Amino acid sequence: MRRNNSILDLELIAAKIRRNALEISRQRGGYAAQGVALADIAATLYFDELRPDGDGWFHDRFVMSNGHDAIMTYCALAESGHYSMEELKTYNEDGTTIDQSPIEGQLGFEITAGSLGQGPSQSAGLAWALRQQGSDARVYCLFSDGELQEGNTWEGVMFAGHQKLSNLCYIVDNNDMQASGHPTDVLTVEPVPEKFEAFGFKAHRISGTDVAELLDTFEEARNTTDRPYVMVCDTRLWDGIDCLQQALPMAHYTAKGAVDWDAGMAEINAVIQALEERRRG
Ligand SMILES: Cc1ncc(C[n+]2csc(CCOP(=O)(O)OP(=O)(O)O)c2C)c(N)n1
Ligand SMILES: [Mg+2]
């Protein structure tokens, strides 16, 4: 672990990120299921792995490739005080800057995303440039299994492997979901770790929802000094809120009226309460 948060602290932060995702999506709909599923990755990334720069931001760089997963970053940066919940509740409203897919320059976002498959190559370029400049900053890039179907992804992967970019860590949201169904049915991307290994990466398949396992995996990535690293996270939409996962397992997009938000809120509030009680000892 790199900072002072305990595993319990991070689990509590993840639960609050999940609640934030429900709170901002219930207004007009959105990518709630992804925000919920990626909460443990977000908690460990923003509250342990990325080193602060001493100026209110981060020394290490995070590239969100999968534009609709912007909700993960918004909801995590609400917990760090970079966004207020009031502004986040304008998510998906006409005229808001809290876009469902982000624009470069928006706080927390290195690139304009939404046209999928851009992040792996852009983050590889960023990692290469930082290395050229003698920077010790690391680069993390989140992208999806849907983006593994994009040609540009594999150009970035090939470049990163060839350049042995050990300052680069890819995080794949390998949730077996794309807009039109399951990749295993539509256009399979498996076996994912083996494909990256063939391109010169060290690869590790994890659940993506276990804080302790995520911390260990980030550490292994940092300790891999001869090649780039990929953590293949087998998350599932809504992971962490069982009642919504059972109600709507196939939900690339969650329309406002599609789920019982109150039931989801009740479940995550109970999780938060139990974690807070455990923390009080
Ligand atoms: C280049 C490009 N092609 C197609 C799309 C349309 N599109 C939007 S979301 C999506 C599904 C992508 O799958 P994934 O990111 O794995 O979705 P999730 O698991 O979050 O549901 C597609 C094909 C797009 N945004 N960009
Ligand atoms: Mg997917």
Coordinates of C-alpha atoms and ligand atoms in Angstrom, one line a residue:
M1 CA 0.0 0.0 0.0
R2 CA 1.2 3.5 -0.8
R3 CA -0.8 5.7 1.4
N4 CA -2.4 5.7 4.8
N5 CA -5.8 4.3 3.9
S6 CA -6.5 0.8 5.3
I7 CA -8.3 -1.9 3.3
L8 CA -11.4 -1.2 5.3
D9 CA -11.1 2.6 4.6
L10 CA -10.8 1.8 0.9
E11 CA -13.8 -0.6 1.0
L12 CA -15.8 2.2 2.6
I13 CA -14.7 4.7 -0.1
A14 CA -15.7 2.2 -2.8
A15 CA -19.2 1.8 -1.2
K16 CA -19.6 5.6 -1.2
I17 CA -18.5 5.7 -4.8
R18 CA -21.3 3.2 -5.6
R19 CA -23.8 5.3 -3.8
N20 CA -22.6 8.4 -5.7
A21 CA -23.1 6.5 -9.0
L22 CA -26.7 5.8 -8.0
E23 CA -27.4 9.3 -6.8
I24 CA -26.2 11.0 -9.9
S25 CA -27.8 8.5 -12.4
R26 CA -31.2 8.3 -10.8
Q27 CA -31.9 11.9 -11.9
R28 CA -31.9 11.2 -15.7
G29 CA -30.4 7.8 -16.2
G30 CA -26.8 7.1 -17.1
Y31 CA -24.0 4.5 -16.9
A32 CA -24.8 3.6 -13.3
A33 CA -24.0 -0.1 -13.7
Q34 CA -20.4 0.7 -14.8
G35 CA -19.9 3.3 -12.0
V36 CA -21.0 0.7 -9.5
A37 CA -18.9 -2.1 -10.9
L38 CA -15.7 -0.1 -11.1
A39 CA -15.9 1.4 -7.6
D40 CA -13.2 -0.8 -6.1
I41 CA -10.8 -0.1 -8.9
A42 CA -11.5 3.7 -8.5
A43 CA -11.0 3.6 -4.7
T44 CA -7.7 1.8 -4.9
L45 CA -6.5 3.9 -7.9
Y46 CA -7.4 7.3 -6.6
F47 CA -7.0 6.7 -2.9
D48 CA -3.8 4.6 -2.9
E49 CA -2.1 4.0 -6.2
L50 CA -1.9 7.4 -7.8
R51 CA 0.7 9.5 -6.0
P52 CA -0.4 13.1 -5.0
D53 CA 1.6 15.9 -6.5
G54 CA 1.4 18.0 -3.4
D55 CA -0.6 20.6 -5.2
G56 CA -4.1 19.0 -4.9
W57 CA -3.7 16.7 -7.9
F58 CA -1.8 13.6 -8.9
H59 CA 1.8 13.1 -10.0
D60 CA 0.9 9.9 -11.9
R61 CA -1.4 10.1 -14.9
F62 CA -4.7 8.3 -15.4
V63 CA -6.2 8.0 -18.9
M64 CA -9.9 7.2 -19.1
S65 CA -10.3 5.6 -22.5
N66 CA -13.8 4.1 -22.1
G67 CA -15.7 7.5 -22.2
H68 CA -19.0 6.2 -20.6
D69 CA -17.0 5.1 -17.6
A70 CA -16.4 8.8 -16.8
I71 CA -19.0 8.2 -14.0
M72 CA -16.3 6.2 -12.1
T73 CA -14.0 9.2 -12.1
Y74 CA -16.7 11.7 -11.2
C75 CA -17.9 9.6 -8.3
A76 CA -14.4 9.0 -7.0
L77 CA -13.4 12.6 -7.3
A78 CA -16.5 13.6 -5.3
E79 CA -15.1 11.5 -2.4
S80 CA -11.7 13.4 -2.7
G81 CA -13.5 16.7 -2.8
H82 CA -12.6 17.6 -6.4
Y83 CA -16.3 17.6 -7.4
S84 CA -19.3 18.5 -5.4
M85 CA -22.3 16.2 -5.5
E86 CA -24.4 19.2 -6.4
E87 CA -22.5 19.7 -9.6
L88 CA -22.4 15.9 -10.3
K89 CA -26.2 15.8 -10.1
T90 CA -26.3 17.7 -13.3
Y91 CA -24.8 14.6 -15.0
N92 CA -26.5 14.0 -18.3
E93 CA -28.4 17.3 -18.2
D94 CA -28.6 19.5 -21.2
G95 CA -25.8 22.1 -21.0
T96 CA -23.9 20.5 -18.2
T97 CA -20.1 20.0 -18.2
I98 CA -20.6 16.7 -16.3
D99 CA -20.9 14.8 -19.6
Q100 CA -21.6 11.1 -19.8
S101 CA -18.4 10.9 -22.0
P102 CA -15.7 13.4 -21.1
I103 CA -13.9 16.1 -23.0
E104 CA -10.1 16.6 -22.7
G105 CA -9.4 19.3 -20.1
Q106 CA -12.4 18.4 -17.9
L107 CA -11.0 17.8 -14.4
G108 CA -9.9 14.1 -14.2
F109 CA -9.7 13.5 -17.9
E110 CA -6.6 13.5 -20.1
I111 CA -8.3 12.8 -23.4
T112 CA -11.6 13.3 -25.1
A113 CA -13.2 9.9 -25.0
G114 CA -16.4 8.4 -26.3
S115 CA -15.0 7.3 -29.6
L116 CA -13.8 4.1 -28.2
G117 CA -10.4 2.6 -28.5
Q118 CA -8.3 5.8 -28.3
G119 CA -6.8 5.4 -24.8
P120 CA -4.5 2.4 -25.2
S121 CA -2.5 4.1 -27.9
Q122 CA -2.6 7.6 -26.4
S123 CA -1.6 6.4 -23.0
A124 CA 1.3 4.4 -24.5
G125 CA 2.4 7.6 -26.3
L126 CA 2.1 9.5 -23.0
A127 CA 4.2 6.8 -21.1
W128 CA 6.8 6.9 -23.8
A129 CA 7.0 10.7 -23.7
L130 CA 7.3 10.8 -19.9
R131 CA 10.1 8.2 -20.1
Q132 CA 11.9 10.3 -22.7
Q133 CA 11.6 13.3 -20.4
G134 CA 13.2 11.4 -17.5
S135 CA 10.0 11.6 -15.5
D136 CA 9.2 8.9 -12.9
A137 CA 5.4 9.4 -13.4
R138 CA 3.5 6.3 -14.1
V139 CA 0.6 6.1 -16.6
Y140 CA -2.6 4.1 -16.0
C141 CA -5.3 3.6 -18.6
L142 CA -8.7 2.0 -18.1
F143 CA -10.4 0.5 -21.2
S144 CA -13.0 -2.1 -21.8
D145 CA -13.5 -5.4 -23.4
G146 CA -15.5 -3.7 -26.1
E147 CA -12.4 -1.6 -26.9
L148 CA -10.5 -4.8 -27.4
Q149 CA -12.4 -5.2 -30.6
E150 CA -10.9 -1.9 -31.9
G151 CA -7.8 -2.0 -34.2
N152 CA -6.2 1.1 -32.6
T153 CA -6.1 -0.7 -29.3
W154 CA -3.7 -3.3 -30.6
E155 CA -1.5 -0.7 -32.3
G156 CA -1.0 0.9 -28.8
V157 CA -0.4 -2.5 -27.2
M158 CA 2.1 -3.4 -29.9
F159 CA 4.0 -0.1 -29.4
A160 CA 4.0 -0.5 -25.6
G161 CA 5.3 -4.0 -25.7
H162 CA 8.0 -3.1 -28.3
Q163 CA 9.1 -0.1 -26.2
K164 CA 9.0 -2.1 -23.0
L165 CA 7.0 0.7 -21.3
S166 CA 7.3 -0.5 -17.7
N167 CA 5.8 2.8 -16.6
L168 CA 2.5 1.9 -18.2
C169 CA -0.3 -0.1 -16.5
Y170 CA -3.4 -1.0 -18.5
I171 CA -6.6 -1.8 -16.6
V172 CA -9.1 -3.7 -18.7
D173 CA -12.8 -3.8 -17.6
N174 CA -13.3 -7.3 -19.0
N175 CA -17.0 -7.5 -18.0
D176 CA -18.2 -9.6 -20.9
M177 CA -20.6 -6.8 -22.0
Q178 CA -20.7 -4.5 -24.9
A179 CA -23.7 -2.5 -26.1
S180 CA -25.2 -5.2 -28.2
G181 CA -24.7 -8.2 -25.9
H182 CA -21.8 -10.4 -24.5
P183 CA -18.5 -10.3 -26.4
T184 CA -18.3 -14.0 -25.9
D185 CA -21.4 -14.2 -28.2
V186 CA -20.8 -11.2 -30.4
L187 CA -17.1 -11.2 -31.1
T188 CA -15.0 -12.9 -28.4
V189 CA -11.9 -11.1 -27.1
E190 CA -10.7 -14.0 -25.0
P191 CA -8.1 -15.2 -24.0
V192 CA -7.3 -11.7 -22.9
P193 CA -4.2 -12.1 -20.7
E194 CA -2.5 -14.5 -23.2
K195 CA -3.0 -11.9 -26.0
F196 CA -1.3 -9.2 -24.0
E197 CA 1.5 -11.6 -23.1
A198 CA 2.1 -12.3 -26.7
F199 CA 2.6 -8.6 -27.2
G200 CA 5.3 -8.5 -24.4
F201 CA 3.1 -7.6 -21.4
K202 CA 3.0 -9.1 -18.0
A203 CA -0.7 -10.0 -17.5
H204 CA -2.8 -10.9 -14.5
R205 CA -6.5 -11.7 -14.4
I206 CA -8.3 -10.6 -11.3
S207 CA -11.9 -10.1 -10.1
G208 CA -11.6 -6.3 -10.1
T209 CA -13.9 -6.0 -7.1
D210 CA -11.6 -7.2 -4.3
V211 CA -9.7 -4.2 -2.7
A212 CA -6.9 -6.3 -1.2
E213 CA -6.4 -8.1 -4.5
L214 CA -6.4 -4.8 -6.4
L215 CA -3.7 -3.4 -4.1
D216 CA -1.5 -6.5 -4.5
T217 CA -1.9 -6.3 -8.3
F218 CA -1.0 -2.6 -8.5
E219 CA 2.0 -3.4 -6.4
E220 CA 3.0 -6.2 -8.8
A221 CA 2.6 -3.8 -11.7
R222 CA 5.0 -1.3 -10.1
N223 CA 7.5 -4.1 -9.4
T224 CA 7.4 -5.1 -13.0
T225 CA 10.3 -3.1 -14.3
D226 CA 11.1 -4.7 -17.6
R227 CA 7.7 -4.6 -19.5
P228 CA 4.3 -3.0 -19.5
Y229 CA 1.6 -4.5 -17.3
V230 CA -2.1 -5.3 -17.7
M231 CA -4.6 -6.2 -15.1
V232 CA -7.6 -7.9 -16.7
C233 CA -10.5 -7.3 -14.4
D234 CA -13.5 -9.7 -14.7
T235 CA -16.0 -7.3 -13.3
R236 CA -19.7 -7.6 -13.9
L237 CA -22.2 -4.8 -14.3
W238 CA -23.7 -3.7 -11.0
D239 CA -21.0 -5.6 -9.0
G240 CA -21.5 -4.6 -5.3
I241 CA -25.3 -4.0 -5.4
D242 CA -26.9 -7.4 -5.6
C243 CA -30.5 -6.3 -6.0
L244 CA -29.8 -4.2 -9.1
Q245 CA -27.5 -6.9 -10.5
Q246 CA -30.3 -9.4 -10.3
A247 CA -32.9 -7.0 -11.6
L248 CA -30.9 -5.8 -14.6
P249 CA -27.8 -7.8 -15.4
M250 CA -27.7 -6.7 -19.1
A251 CA -27.6 -3.0 -18.8
H252 CA -25.0 -1.2 -20.8
Y253 CA -27.1 1.9 -20.3
T254 CA -29.5 2.4 -17.4
A255 CA -32.6 4.5 -18.3
K256 CA -34.1 6.5 -15.5
G257 CA -37.1 4.3 -15.1
A258 CA -35.3 1.0 -15.6
V259 CA -34.4 0.1 -12.0
D260 CA -35.6 0.5 -8.5
W261 CA -33.2 3.2 -7.3
D262 CA -34.6 3.3 -3.8
A263 CA -33.9 -0.5 -3.4
G264 CA -30.3 0.0 -4.6
M265 CA -29.9 2.9 -2.3
A266 CA -31.2 0.9 0.7
E267 CA -28.8 -1.9 -0.1
I268 CA -25.7 0.3 -0.5
N269 CA -26.6 2.4 2.6
A270 CA -26.7 -0.8 4.6
V271 CA -23.3 -1.8 3.3
I272 CA -21.9 1.6 4.2
Q273 CA -23.4 1.5 7.7
A274 CA -21.9 -2.0 8.3
L275 CA -18.5 -0.8 7.1
E276 CA -18.6 2.3 9.3
E277 CA -19.5 0.2 12.3
R278 CA -16.6 -2.2 11.6
R279 CA -14.3 0.8 11.4
R280 CA -15.5 2.2 14.7
G281 CA -14.6 -1.3 16.0
Ligands
LIG1 C1 -15.3 3.8 -32.1 C2 -16.6 3.5 -31.5 N1 -17.4 2.5 -32.1 C3 -18.6 2.2 -31.6 C4 -19.1 3.0 -30.5 C5 -20.5 2.7 -30.0 N2 -20.5 2.1 -28.7 C6 -20.8 2.8 -27.6 S1 -20.7 1.9 -26.2 C7 -20.3 0.5 -27.0 C8 -20.0 -0.8 -26.3 C9 -18.7 -0.9 -25.9 O1 -18.5 -2.0 -25.0 P1 -17.9 -1.7 -23.6 O2 -17.2 -0.5 -23.5 O3 -17.3 -3.0 -23.1 O4 -19.3 -1.5 -22.8 P2 -19.7 -1.8 -21.3 O5 -19.1 -3.0 -20.8 O6 -19.4 -0.6 -20.4 O7 -21.2 -2.0 -21.3 C10 -20.2 0.8 -28.4 C11 -19.9 -0.2 -29.4 C12 -18.3 4.0 -30.0 N3 -18.7 4.8 -29.0 N4 -17.1 4.3 -30.5
MG2 MG -17.6 -4.3 -21.6

